[in-house]
Structures are given as structure tokens and as C-alpha cells.
Short mmCIF file of C-alpha atoms in Angstrom, two decimals:
data_model
loop_
_atom_site.label_atom_id
_atom_site.label_comp_id
_atom_site.label_asym_id
_atom_site.label_seq_id
_atom_site.Cartn_x
_atom_site.Cartn_y
_atom_site.Cartn_z
CA MET A 1 -0.03 -0.05 -0.07
CA PHE A 2 2.89 2.12 0.59
CA ASN A 3 2.83 4.13 -2.56
CA ASN A 4 -0.40 2.47 -4.31
CA SER A 5 -3.41 4.12 -2.34
CA PRO A 6 -6.54 4.97 -3.50
CA GLU A 7 -7.92 8.38 -3.86
CA PRO A 8 -9.42 9.82 -0.83
CA PRO A 9 -11.28 9.80 1.21
CA TYR A 10 -10.92 6.42 2.68
CA TYR A 11 -10.49 5.23 6.51
CA ALA A 12 -7.28 4.37 8.34
CA VAL A 13 -6.99 2.06 11.25
CA ILE A 14 -4.24 2.77 13.27
CA PHE A 15 -3.20 -0.22 15.60
CA THR A 16 -0.33 0.72 17.97
CA SER A 17 1.00 -2.00 20.36
CA ARG A 18 3.53 -3.49 22.67
CA LEU A 19 4.43 -6.90 23.06
CA MET A 20 4.74 -8.23 26.49
CA GLN A 21 7.71 -10.40 25.43
CA LYS A 22 9.81 -10.78 22.26
CA GLU A 23 7.75 -12.05 19.50
CA SER A 24 6.79 -15.65 19.66
CA ALA A 25 6.29 -17.96 16.81
CA GLU A 26 2.52 -18.29 17.62
CA TYR A 27 2.05 -14.50 17.57
CA GLY A 28 3.91 -14.20 14.17
CA GLU A 29 1.69 -17.13 12.77
CA MET A 30 -1.43 -15.37 14.10
CA ALA A 31 -0.23 -11.81 12.63
CA GLN A 32 0.43 -13.57 9.20
CA GLU A 33 -3.17 -15.29 9.40
CA MET A 34 -4.95 -12.02 10.28
CA GLY A 35 -2.93 -10.10 7.39
CA ASP A 36 -4.16 -12.88 5.11
CA LEU A 37 -7.75 -12.83 6.13
CA ALA A 38 -7.98 -9.13 6.12
CA LYS A 39 -6.92 -8.95 2.48
CA LYS A 40 -9.81 -11.10 1.69
CA GLN A 41 -12.37 -8.75 3.38
CA GLU A 42 -14.78 -6.60 1.36
CA GLY A 43 -13.79 -2.91 1.50
CA PHE A 44 -9.84 -3.54 2.52
CA LEU A 45 -7.53 -1.34 0.69
CA GLY A 46 -3.94 -2.19 2.06
CA VAL A 47 -1.78 -2.20 5.28
CA GLU A 48 1.42 -1.01 6.48
CA SER A 49 3.23 -2.48 9.40
CA VAL A 50 6.52 -2.14 11.48
CA ARG A 51 7.84 -3.37 14.77
CA GLY A 52 10.65 -2.36 16.74
CA GLU A 53 13.43 -4.31 18.53
CA ASP A 54 11.69 -3.12 21.68
CA GLY A 55 8.49 -4.63 20.94
CA CYS A 56 6.62 -1.66 19.86
CA GLY A 57 4.70 -1.83 16.75
CA ILE A 58 2.42 0.18 14.45
CA THR A 59 0.06 -1.42 12.01
CA VAL A 60 -2.09 1.14 9.70
CA SER A 61 -4.78 -0.91 7.86
CA TYR A 62 -6.86 1.04 5.07
CA TRP A 63 -10.49 0.45 4.43
CA LYS A 64 -13.17 1.90 1.88
CA THR A 65 -16.02 2.38 4.41
CA LEU A 66 -16.47 2.35 8.16
CA GLU A 67 -18.97 -0.76 7.55
CA ALA A 68 -16.02 -2.65 6.14
CA ILE A 69 -13.84 -1.89 9.45
CA ASP A 70 -17.13 -2.88 11.75
CA ARG A 71 -17.13 -6.35 9.51
CA TRP A 72 -13.54 -6.75 10.01
CA LYS A 73 -13.77 -5.99 13.70
CA ASN A 74 -16.53 -8.72 14.18
CA ASP A 75 -14.77 -11.42 12.06
CA LEU A 76 -15.00 -14.56 14.34
CA ARG A 77 -11.32 -15.43 13.81
CA HIS A 78 -10.34 -11.79 14.15
CA ARG A 79 -12.29 -11.73 17.59
CA GLU A 80 -10.27 -14.76 18.61
CA ALA A 81 -7.10 -13.12 17.83
CA GLN A 82 -8.23 -9.83 19.61
CA ARG A 83 -8.91 -11.89 22.73
CA ARG A 84 -5.53 -13.74 22.63
CA GLY A 85 -3.73 -10.55 22.06
CA LYS A 86 -5.33 -8.86 25.37
CA THR A 87 -4.62 -12.23 27.43
CA GLU A 88 -1.34 -13.63 25.85
CA TRP A 89 0.56 -10.99 23.56
CA TYR A 90 0.17 -7.32 24.59
CA SER A 91 0.99 -5.41 27.54
CA ALA A 92 -0.70 -2.22 25.89
CA PHE A 93 -2.37 -1.26 22.75
CA SER A 94 -4.30 1.65 21.28
CA LEU A 95 -6.64 1.80 18.26
CA ARG A 96 -7.71 4.79 16.21
CA VAL A 97 -10.01 5.12 13.36
CA CYS A 98 -9.37 7.99 11.04
CA THR A 99 -10.48 9.53 7.93
CA VAL A 100 -7.82 9.97 5.13
CA GLU A 101 -8.55 13.22 3.63
CA ARG A 102 -5.07 13.98 1.80
CA ASP A 103 -2.81 11.62 0.52
CA ARG A 104 0.73 12.36 -0.67
CA PHE A 105 3.61 10.29 -1.81
CA PHE A 106 7.39 11.11 -2.60
CA ALA A 107 10.17 8.64 -3.90
CA LYS A 108 13.53 9.53 -4.96
CA SER A 109 15.68 7.76 -7.64
CA GLY A 110 13.56 8.56 -10.59
CA ALA A 111 10.72 6.91 -9.07
CA GLU A 112 7.22 8.60 -9.92
CA ASN A 113 6.22 11.45 -7.43
CA GLU A 114 2.68 11.59 -6.50
CA SER A 115 0.62 14.24 -4.87
CA ARG A 116 -2.91 14.68 -4.03
CA ASP A 117 -4.53 17.53 -2.47
#
């Protein structure tokens, strides 16, 4: 999604988290499964995710509508991942839902530059 975003407006879900301990294989498998499952959801536009060595991470997923976000929130397998996140993996997290009004992109080395206002 990094440089392939749709024309605004669309929605972003910003999930910021801190792992209780170093990332486990089980956590990594669940994160991969959730990413694969999200991509199959109607209204899913893309995702960007990073995690530092200190266990802090940010995942931003992009959605066409608020209804699509609500469907994803209530997906049964995703609900199970949410439950396990609270009980097994995260010491803290925050979730924010935002409207993307503008979208700009820049790249060096001869890559195309985009700007949307």
C-alpha cells in the first residue's frame, strides 16, 4: 500500500501495540493469518506494518468504508486474535480510526512522485 493508495477519502485504522515479550512464533503465525484474512475482506484497501526491537509496533490498515472496518472488527477469527492479544501478547495497545482526507507520496531515484490535495 505504501505508494499505491486509492483516491481519498478512505479510512485508516491505526493499531499501536507493545508486546509483553519478544515476538513468539505463535504470535507471528497469528499476525500472518490476520493479514491474509484481512486482505480477503470486502472494502480492504491495504496495510503497512512495522515493529521495533523493543516490541513496539504500528500497523495501519486502510478501508473503503466504516462498515468494512466494523465487519473486520467482528470477524470471528479476528475476534479470537483480539482476545488472545489481550490475554497473551500485548502489554498495551491503542486503536484509532481516522478519515484520510489527503494523500501524498514522494520517492527519490527517478521513481514517480505523486501528490493529491
